[in-house]
Amino acid sequence: MEIAVVGVGYVGLAVGLIFGEMGHQVTFYDCDKEKLEGLKQGIMPLYEPGMSELLNELLALGRIKTAMDEQNTYRNKAMIAVCVGTPSTESGETDLTSYWQVIEEAAKAANQEFILLIKSTVPIGTGNQTATYLQEHAKDKSMVVNNPEFLSQGTALMDMRKADRIIIGTVDKQAAAIMSAFYAPLSRPMLFTDNLGAELIKYGSNGFLAVKLSYINEIAKLCMHYGADIKEVAAGIGMDHRIGHGYMKAGCGYGGSCLPKDTHSLIYQAAKQGYELKSVKAADAVNEEQKLILLKQARIQMQGFDQKRIAILGVAFKANTDDLRCSPAVLNIKIMIAEGAEVVVYDPQAAAKLQASYPLIKRCESIEEGLRAADACFIFTEWESIQQLKRKDFARAMKQVLIYDERHCLDKHEFARNELYTIG
Ligand SMILES: NC(=O)c1ccc[n+]([C@@H]2O[C@H](COP(=O)([O-])OP(=O)(O)OC[C@H]3O[C@@H](n4cnc5c(N)ncnc54)[C@H](O)[C@@H]3O)[C@@H](O)[C@H]2O)c1
């Protein structure tokens, strides 16, 4: 099938590459032409494990193209996958400017019957509005399918290949049949619903994950009070098959582009229906508190950050990505710098991006360089190289061993009581 993938971010790239791997002809398009120029030459605009290799494999097979204009993007395509960003504004309302721009362009340029595949996370009702718009403006028949994406950054390709479920949201029987055949080679469970159902499944899933994370983070705070170990407690709770182990890792709270934005949007959308979504609101509030628990503790223990050298290990919002969106590390670093600290950052993929926005930070090429002569160390990302660190690695380099491990990366049994602090 000839497919246009519009928006080559974390989702667009995963979608396009997996569709290419499935044997389809994929044309990438993005308003950022630099990204497209790079892709053409096999250069990834972001870090995601396995993507660079797959991109170059598919380029060699001739399955990936890039288009520099709308005509080449939308003409002669049986499917147009919309993967542009849908950020939320301060109020929680979703900014659909990019989304509607793509729909308008597609309506103008498409020259045959096509499936409009909505991979972007869009507010409830957007699929139906899109169908109405395309009916009025597109020359040929269009079928709107909400096919929300559930991948996690860091494991995006595998998440798509081994998706827990593929949600096909459409009222068009022909589209449902086409999508069923399209995804059959992946042999994953499929659920067919209407557009509204698919949109609600996406927001409902992310809302639930946020609640689950905030719940275990609150239990972690209780553990801090009692002196219990949240890792053991979470393991025990998760052994109940009704609960499970996923999203049960306590720490400094969730970040990234999805959970913060989608929970805000869900709360906003519910409020517009006159409904207060109390559980998700609470999850959101807990998450905000969570980000600064250890910073507040450190501020007291270190008698302020002024002129202190702080080593930051990991700034990406999670391991195996270079994404800094809503990363708790960034918020903490801003505060430390404002309070006079010298902040030294190590992250194998995201440090350069951070330094571009915050020139005041010093970027290190190695963990050892980062830890050298540091008064304290904060760990924000569970990169494997950080999880492998031993007490001696800190003792060798730092002024003193004082670590705030926001992600439970280290083995606490190696450290004395006043050397390592965690949430729970
Ligand atoms: N990142 C995730 O883990 C994830 C998971 C599931 C769903 N989603 C959803 O997928 C969508 C994309 O997320 P992302 O993380 O890939 O975003 P992203 O910011 O990484 O990528 C979006 C891309 O769209 C491009 N773009 C913006 N406006 C455009 C336009 N008018 N025309 C063409 N290109 C345009 C941008 O230049 C960018 O390359 C969002 O709706 C998000 O909520 C994201």
Coordinates of C-alpha atoms and ligand atoms in Angstrom, one line a residue:
M1 CA 0.0 0.0 0.0
E2 CA 1.2 3.6 -0.7
I3 CA 1.1 5.4 2.6
A4 CA 1.9 9.0 3.6
V5 CA 3.1 9.5 7.2
V6 CA 2.8 13.1 8.3
G7 CA 4.8 14.2 11.3
V8 CA 8.1 12.5 11.8
G9 CA 8.5 12.6 15.5
Y10 CA 8.7 9.7 17.9
V11 CA 5.3 8.3 16.8
G12 CA 5.5 9.1 13.1
L13 CA 8.9 7.5 12.7
A14 CA 7.8 4.3 14.5
V15 CA 4.6 4.1 12.5
G16 CA 6.3 4.7 9.2
L17 CA 9.2 2.3 9.9
I18 CA 6.9 -0.5 11.0
F19 CA 4.6 0.0 8.1
G20 CA 7.7 -0.1 5.9
E21 CA 8.8 -3.3 7.6
M22 CA 5.4 -4.8 6.9
G23 CA 6.1 -4.3 3.2
H24 CA 4.3 -1.0 2.4
Q25 CA 5.7 2.0 0.5
V26 CA 6.0 4.9 3.0
T27 CA 6.4 8.6 2.2
F28 CA 7.4 10.7 5.2
Y29 CA 6.4 14.4 5.4
D30 CA 7.0 17.0 8.0
C31 CA 6.9 20.8 8.2
D32 CA 10.5 20.6 9.4
K33 CA 12.4 20.1 6.2
E34 CA 15.7 19.6 7.9
K35 CA 14.4 16.4 9.4
L36 CA 13.3 15.2 6.0
E37 CA 16.7 16.0 4.4
G38 CA 18.4 14.0 7.2
L39 CA 16.0 11.0 6.9
K40 CA 16.7 10.8 3.1
Q41 CA 20.3 10.2 4.0
G42 CA 19.5 7.7 6.8
I43 CA 20.0 10.2 9.6
M44 CA 17.5 10.0 12.5
P45 CA 16.3 13.3 13.9
L46 CA 15.9 11.7 17.4
Y47 CA 17.2 8.8 19.5
E48 CA 15.1 5.7 19.7
P49 CA 16.7 2.2 19.9
G50 CA 16.7 0.2 16.6
M51 CA 15.2 3.0 14.5
S52 CA 18.4 4.1 12.7
E53 CA 19.2 0.5 11.6
L54 CA 15.7 -0.1 10.4
L55 CA 15.5 3.2 8.6
N56 CA 18.7 2.4 6.6
E57 CA 17.5 -1.1 5.9
L58 CA 14.2 0.2 4.5
L59 CA 16.0 3.0 2.5
A60 CA 18.2 0.4 0.9
L61 CA 15.0 -1.6 0.0
G62 CA 13.5 1.5 -1.6
R63 CA 10.5 1.4 0.8
I64 CA 11.0 4.8 2.4
K65 CA 10.7 8.1 0.6
T66 CA 10.5 11.7 1.8
A67 CA 8.3 14.4 0.2
M68 CA 9.1 18.0 0.3
D69 CA 5.7 19.4 -0.6
E70 CA 2.0 18.6 -0.1
Q71 CA 1.4 17.3 -3.6
N72 CA 4.0 14.6 -3.4
T73 CA 2.8 13.8 0.1
Y74 CA -0.8 13.3 -0.4
R75 CA -1.3 12.3 -4.1
N76 CA -1.7 8.7 -5.0
K77 CA -1.9 7.5 -1.4
A78 CA -4.3 4.8 -0.2
M79 CA -3.6 5.8 3.4
I80 CA -2.6 9.0 5.2
A81 CA -1.4 8.5 8.7
V82 CA -1.5 11.7 10.8
C83 CA 1.2 11.7 13.5
V84 CA 1.7 15.4 14.2
G85 CA 2.0 16.8 17.7
T86 CA -1.2 17.7 19.6
P87 CA 0.2 19.6 22.6
S88 CA -2.1 20.9 25.4
T89 CA -2.3 24.5 26.3
E90 CA -2.1 25.9 29.9
S91 CA -5.8 25.3 30.4
G92 CA -5.6 21.6 29.3
E93 CA -7.3 22.4 26.0
T94 CA -5.6 20.5 23.1
D95 CA -3.9 22.7 20.4
L96 CA -5.1 21.1 17.2
T97 CA -3.6 23.7 14.8
S98 CA -1.1 21.2 13.3
Y99 CA -3.7 18.5 13.1
W100 CA -6.2 20.6 11.2
Q101 CA -3.5 21.9 8.9
V102 CA -2.7 18.4 7.8
I103 CA -6.4 17.5 7.3
E104 CA -6.9 20.6 5.2
E105 CA -3.8 19.9 3.1
A106 CA -4.9 16.3 2.6
A107 CA -8.4 17.3 1.6
K108 CA -7.0 19.6 -1.0
A109 CA -4.2 17.4 -2.5
A110 CA -5.5 13.8 -2.2
N111 CA -6.5 12.5 -5.7
Q112 CA -8.0 9.1 -4.9
E113 CA -10.0 7.2 -2.3
F114 CA -8.0 7.1 1.0
I115 CA -8.0 6.1 4.6
L116 CA -7.2 8.9 7.0
L117 CA -5.5 7.2 9.9
I118 CA -5.5 9.2 13.1
K119 CA -2.4 8.2 15.1
S120 CA -2.1 11.5 16.9
T121 CA -3.9 11.6 20.3
V122 CA -6.9 13.8 19.6
P123 CA -9.8 15.0 21.8
I124 CA -13.0 13.0 21.9
G125 CA -15.1 13.9 18.9
T126 CA -12.2 14.9 16.6
G127 CA -12.5 11.8 14.4
N128 CA -16.2 12.5 13.7
Q129 CA -15.4 16.2 13.0
T130 CA -12.7 15.1 10.6
A131 CA -15.0 12.8 8.7
T132 CA -17.5 15.6 8.3
Y133 CA -14.8 18.0 7.1
L134 CA -13.4 15.5 4.6
Q135 CA -16.8 14.6 3.3
E136 CA -17.4 18.2 2.5
H137 CA -13.9 19.1 1.2
A138 CA -12.1 16.0 -0.2
K139 CA -12.7 15.2 -3.9
D140 CA -12.8 11.4 -3.5
K141 CA -14.2 9.1 -0.8
S142 CA -12.3 9.2 2.5
M143 CA -12.6 6.9 5.5
V144 CA -11.6 8.2 8.9
V145 CA -10.1 5.7 11.3
N146 CA -9.0 6.5 14.8
N147 CA -6.1 4.1 15.4
P148 CA -4.5 5.5 18.6
E149 CA -0.9 4.7 19.3
F150 CA 0.2 3.2 22.6
L151 CA 3.9 2.8 22.1
S152 CA 6.4 3.9 24.9
Q153 CA 9.5 5.8 23.9
G154 CA 12.6 3.7 24.4
T155 CA 10.7 0.5 23.2
A156 CA 8.7 2.0 20.4
L157 CA 9.4 -0.4 17.6
M158 CA 8.9 -3.5 19.8
D159 CA 5.7 -2.0 21.2
M160 CA 4.3 -1.6 17.7
R161 CA 5.4 -5.1 16.6
K162 CA 4.0 -6.7 19.8
A163 CA 1.2 -4.3 20.5
D164 CA -1.1 -5.5 23.4
R165 CA -4.0 -4.4 21.2
I166 CA -4.7 -2.6 18.0
I167 CA -7.7 -0.3 18.3
I168 CA -9.6 0.4 15.1
G169 CA -12.1 3.2 15.5
T170 CA -14.4 3.7 12.6
V171 CA -18.0 3.4 11.5
D172 CA -17.1 2.7 7.9
K173 CA -17.4 -1.1 7.3
Q174 CA -15.1 -0.9 4.3
A175 CA -12.4 0.9 6.3
A176 CA -12.7 -1.7 9.2
A177 CA -12.2 -4.5 6.7
I178 CA -9.2 -2.8 5.1
M179 CA -7.6 -2.2 8.5
S180 CA -8.3 -5.7 9.7
A181 CA -6.4 -7.1 6.6
F182 CA -3.7 -4.4 7.0
Y183 CA -2.8 -5.3 10.5
A184 CA -3.4 -9.1 10.2
P185 CA 0.4 -9.8 9.5
L186 CA 1.2 -8.5 13.0
S187 CA -1.1 -11.2 14.6
R188 CA -2.1 -8.9 17.5
P189 CA -5.5 -8.6 19.2
M190 CA -7.7 -6.1 17.5
L191 CA -10.7 -4.3 18.9
F192 CA -13.2 -2.6 16.6
T193 CA -15.1 0.4 17.9
D194 CA -16.4 3.7 16.6
N195 CA -14.3 6.8 16.5
L196 CA -15.4 8.1 19.9
G197 CA -14.7 4.8 21.5
A198 CA -11.1 4.7 20.1
E199 CA -10.5 8.3 21.3
L200 CA -11.8 7.5 24.8
I201 CA -9.7 4.3 25.0
K202 CA -6.5 6.2 24.4
Y203 CA -7.3 8.9 27.0
G204 CA -8.7 6.4 29.4
S205 CA -5.6 4.3 29.2
N206 CA -3.2 7.1 29.8
G207 CA -5.4 8.4 32.6
F208 CA -5.3 5.0 34.3
L209 CA -1.5 4.7 33.9
A210 CA -1.1 8.1 35.6
V211 CA -3.4 7.1 38.4
K212 CA -1.5 3.9 38.9
L213 CA 1.9 5.6 39.0
S214 CA 0.7 8.3 41.4
Y215 CA -0.8 5.7 43.6
I216 CA 2.4 3.8 44.0
N217 CA 4.2 7.1 44.5
E218 CA 1.9 7.8 47.4
I219 CA 2.6 4.4 48.9
A220 CA 6.3 5.2 48.5
K221 CA 5.8 8.3 50.6
L222 CA 4.1 6.2 53.2
C223 CA 7.1 3.8 53.1
M224 CA 9.4 6.8 53.7
H225 CA 7.4 7.6 56.9
Y226 CA 7.5 4.0 58.2
G227 CA 11.0 3.1 56.9
A228 CA 9.7 0.3 54.6
D229 CA 11.2 -0.5 51.2
I230 CA 8.9 0.6 48.3
K231 CA 10.6 -1.8 45.9
E232 CA 9.6 -4.7 48.0
V233 CA 6.2 -3.3 48.7
A234 CA 5.5 -2.6 45.0
A235 CA 6.8 -6.1 44.1
G236 CA 4.4 -7.6 46.5
I237 CA 1.4 -5.6 45.4
G238 CA 2.2 -6.2 41.8
M239 CA 2.2 -10.0 42.3
D240 CA -1.6 -9.8 42.4
H241 CA -2.6 -10.6 38.8
R242 CA -5.4 -8.1 39.1
I243 CA -2.8 -5.4 39.7
G244 CA 0.4 -6.4 37.8
H245 CA 3.9 -5.1 37.9
G246 CA 3.6 -2.5 35.1
Y247 CA 3.8 1.2 36.0
M248 CA 4.6 0.3 39.6
K249 CA 8.0 1.9 39.8
A250 CA 8.0 4.6 42.4
G251 CA 10.1 7.7 41.8
C252 CA 10.1 11.4 41.0
G253 CA 6.9 11.2 38.9
Y254 CA 6.0 10.8 35.3
G255 CA 7.1 13.1 32.5
G256 CA 7.4 12.9 28.8
S257 CA 5.0 14.2 26.2
C258 CA 2.0 11.9 26.9
L259 CA 0.9 11.3 30.5
P260 CA 1.2 15.0 31.6
K261 CA -0.5 16.3 28.4
D262 CA -3.2 13.6 28.1
T263 CA -4.2 13.8 31.8
H264 CA -4.6 17.6 31.5
S265 CA -6.6 17.2 28.3
L266 CA -8.8 14.5 29.8
I267 CA -9.5 16.6 32.9
Y268 CA -10.3 19.5 30.6
Q269 CA -12.6 17.5 28.3
A270 CA -14.5 16.0 31.3
A271 CA -14.9 19.5 32.8
K272 CA -16.4 20.7 29.5
Q273 CA -19.0 18.0 29.9
G274 CA -19.7 19.3 33.4
Y275 CA -17.8 16.4 35.0
E276 CA -14.9 16.6 37.5
L277 CA -12.5 13.8 36.9
K278 CA -11.4 13.5 40.5
S279 CA -9.1 10.5 40.3
V280 CA -7.1 11.8 37.4
K281 CA -6.9 15.3 39.0
A282 CA -5.5 13.7 42.1
A283 CA -3.0 11.8 40.1
D284 CA -1.8 15.0 38.5
A285 CA -1.5 16.8 41.8
V286 CA 0.5 13.9 43.4
N287 CA 2.8 13.9 40.3
E288 CA 3.5 17.6 40.7
E289 CA 4.5 17.1 44.4
Q290 CA 6.6 14.1 43.6
K291 CA 9.1 15.9 41.3
L292 CA 10.5 18.0 44.1
I293 CA 10.5 15.7 47.2
L294 CA 14.2 14.9 47.2
L295 CA 15.2 18.3 46.1
K296 CA 13.5 19.7 49.2
Q297 CA 15.2 17.1 51.4
A298 CA 18.6 17.9 49.8
R299 CA 18.1 21.6 50.2
I300 CA 17.8 21.1 54.0
Q301 CA 20.5 18.5 54.3
M302 CA 23.0 20.5 52.2
Q303 CA 22.0 23.9 53.7
G304 CA 21.1 25.2 50.3
F305 CA 22.6 24.8 46.9
D306 CA 24.6 28.0 46.6
Q307 CA 28.1 27.3 45.3
K308 CA 27.5 23.5 45.5
R309 CA 28.6 21.3 42.7
I310 CA 25.7 19.0 41.8
A311 CA 26.2 16.1 39.5
I312 CA 23.0 15.1 37.5
L313 CA 23.0 11.6 36.1
G314 CA 20.3 11.3 33.5
V315 CA 18.0 14.1 32.3
A316 CA 15.8 12.4 29.8
F317 CA 12.3 11.7 31.2
K318 CA 13.0 8.0 31.0
A319 CA 15.8 5.7 29.8
N320 CA 16.5 4.9 26.1
T321 CA 15.1 8.2 24.8
D322 CA 16.5 11.7 24.3
D323 CA 13.2 13.3 25.1
L324 CA 13.2 16.1 27.6
R325 CA 9.6 17.1 27.4
C326 CA 8.2 17.5 31.0
S327 CA 11.3 15.7 32.4
P328 CA 11.4 16.1 36.2
A329 CA 15.2 16.5 35.8
V330 CA 14.8 19.8 33.9
L331 CA 12.5 21.3 36.6
N332 CA 15.0 20.3 39.4
I333 CA 18.0 21.6 37.4
K334 CA 16.3 25.0 36.8
I335 CA 15.7 25.4 40.6
M336 CA 19.2 24.3 41.5
I337 CA 20.7 26.8 39.1
A338 CA 18.4 29.6 40.3
E339 CA 19.6 28.8 43.8
G340 CA 23.3 29.2 42.9
A341 CA 24.4 25.6 42.2
E342 CA 27.0 24.6 39.6
V343 CA 25.1 21.9 37.7
V344 CA 27.1 19.2 35.8
V345 CA 25.0 16.9 33.6
Y346 CA 25.7 13.5 32.2
D347 CA 23.1 11.8 29.9
P348 CA 24.2 9.5 27.1
Q349 CA 21.6 10.8 24.7
A350 CA 19.8 13.9 26.0
A351 CA 22.6 16.1 27.5
A352 CA 23.4 18.0 24.3
K353 CA 19.7 18.9 23.8
L354 CA 19.5 20.2 27.3
Q355 CA 22.6 22.3 27.0
A356 CA 21.3 23.9 23.9
S357 CA 18.3 25.2 25.9
Y358 CA 20.3 25.8 29.2
P359 CA 23.8 27.0 28.4
L360 CA 24.5 27.5 32.1
I361 CA 24.8 23.7 32.7
K362 CA 28.0 21.9 32.1
R363 CA 27.8 18.8 30.0
C364 CA 30.0 15.8 30.7
E365 CA 31.1 13.0 28.4
S366 CA 31.4 10.4 31.1
I367 CA 29.8 9.6 34.5
E368 CA 33.1 9.8 36.2
E369 CA 33.7 13.4 34.9
G370 CA 30.2 14.3 36.1
L371 CA 30.8 13.0 39.6
R372 CA 34.3 14.5 40.0
A373 CA 34.4 16.8 43.1
A374 CA 30.6 16.9 43.3
D375 CA 29.0 17.8 46.6
A376 CA 25.9 15.7 45.7
C377 CA 24.6 13.6 42.9
F378 CA 21.0 13.3 41.7
I379 CA 19.9 10.4 39.5
F380 CA 16.9 11.2 37.3
T381 CA 17.0 8.6 34.5
E382 CA 17.5 4.8 34.8
W383 CA 20.0 4.4 32.0
E384 CA 21.7 1.0 32.2
S385 CA 25.1 2.5 32.7
I386 CA 23.8 4.4 35.7
Q387 CA 22.1 1.3 37.2
Q388 CA 25.4 -0.5 37.1
L389 CA 27.2 2.0 39.3
K390 CA 28.6 0.8 42.6
R391 CA 29.4 2.8 45.8
K392 CA 33.1 2.8 44.9
D393 CA 32.4 4.7 41.7
F394 CA 30.8 7.6 43.7
A395 CA 33.4 7.4 46.5
R396 CA 36.3 7.6 44.1
A397 CA 35.1 10.8 42.4
M398 CA 32.8 12.8 44.7
K399 CA 33.8 15.1 47.7
Q400 CA 31.5 12.8 49.7
V401 CA 29.0 10.1 48.9
L402 CA 25.7 11.9 48.9
I403 CA 23.2 10.6 46.4
Y404 CA 19.5 11.4 45.7
D405 CA 18.4 8.4 43.6
E406 CA 15.0 9.5 42.2
R407 CA 14.6 6.3 40.2
H408 CA 15.7 3.6 42.6
C409 CA 18.6 2.7 40.3
L410 CA 21.2 1.8 43.0
D411 CA 21.5 -1.1 45.4
K412 CA 20.7 0.6 48.8
H413 CA 22.5 -2.2 50.7
E414 CA 25.8 -0.9 49.4
F415 CA 25.4 2.5 51.0
A416 CA 25.4 3.8 54.6
R417 CA 22.1 5.4 55.7
N418 CA 23.2 9.0 55.2
E419 CA 24.7 8.4 51.8
L420 CA 21.8 7.4 49.7
Y421 CA 18.2 8.8 49.7
T422 CA 15.3 7.6 47.7
I423 CA 11.5 8.1 47.6
G424 CA 10.4 5.1 49.7
Ligands
LIG1 N1 5.6 10.2 22.0 C1 4.9 9.2 22.4 O1 5.3 8.3 23.2 C2 3.5 9.0 22.0 C3 2.8 7.8 22.2 C4 1.5 7.7 21.8 C5 0.8 8.8 21.1 N2 1.5 9.9 20.9 C6 0.8 11.0 20.2 O2 1.3 11.1 18.9 C7 1.4 12.4 18.4 C8 2.8 12.8 18.0 O3 3.6 12.7 19.2 P1 5.2 12.7 19.0 O4 5.8 12.5 20.4 O5 5.7 11.9 17.9 O6 5.4 14.3 18.7 P2 6.7 15.0 18.1 O7 6.7 16.3 18.6 O8 7.9 14.1 18.4 O9 6.5 14.9 16.5 C9 5.6 15.7 15.9 C10 6.1 16.0 14.5 O10 5.1 16.6 13.7 C11 5.7 17.7 13.0 N3 4.6 18.6 12.6 C12 4.0 19.5 13.4 N4 3.1 20.2 12.7 C13 3.2 19.8 11.4 C14 2.4 20.1 10.2 N5 1.5 21.0 10.2 N6 2.7 19.4 9.1 C15 3.7 18.4 9.1 N7 4.4 18.1 10.2 C16 4.1 18.7 11.4 C17 6.8 18.2 13.9 O11 7.7 19.0 13.1 C18 7.3 16.9 14.5 O12 8.4 16.4 13.7 C19 0.8 13.3 19.6 O13 -0.5 13.5 19.4 C20 1.0 12.4 20.8 O14 0.1 12.7 21.8 C21 2.8 10.1 21.3

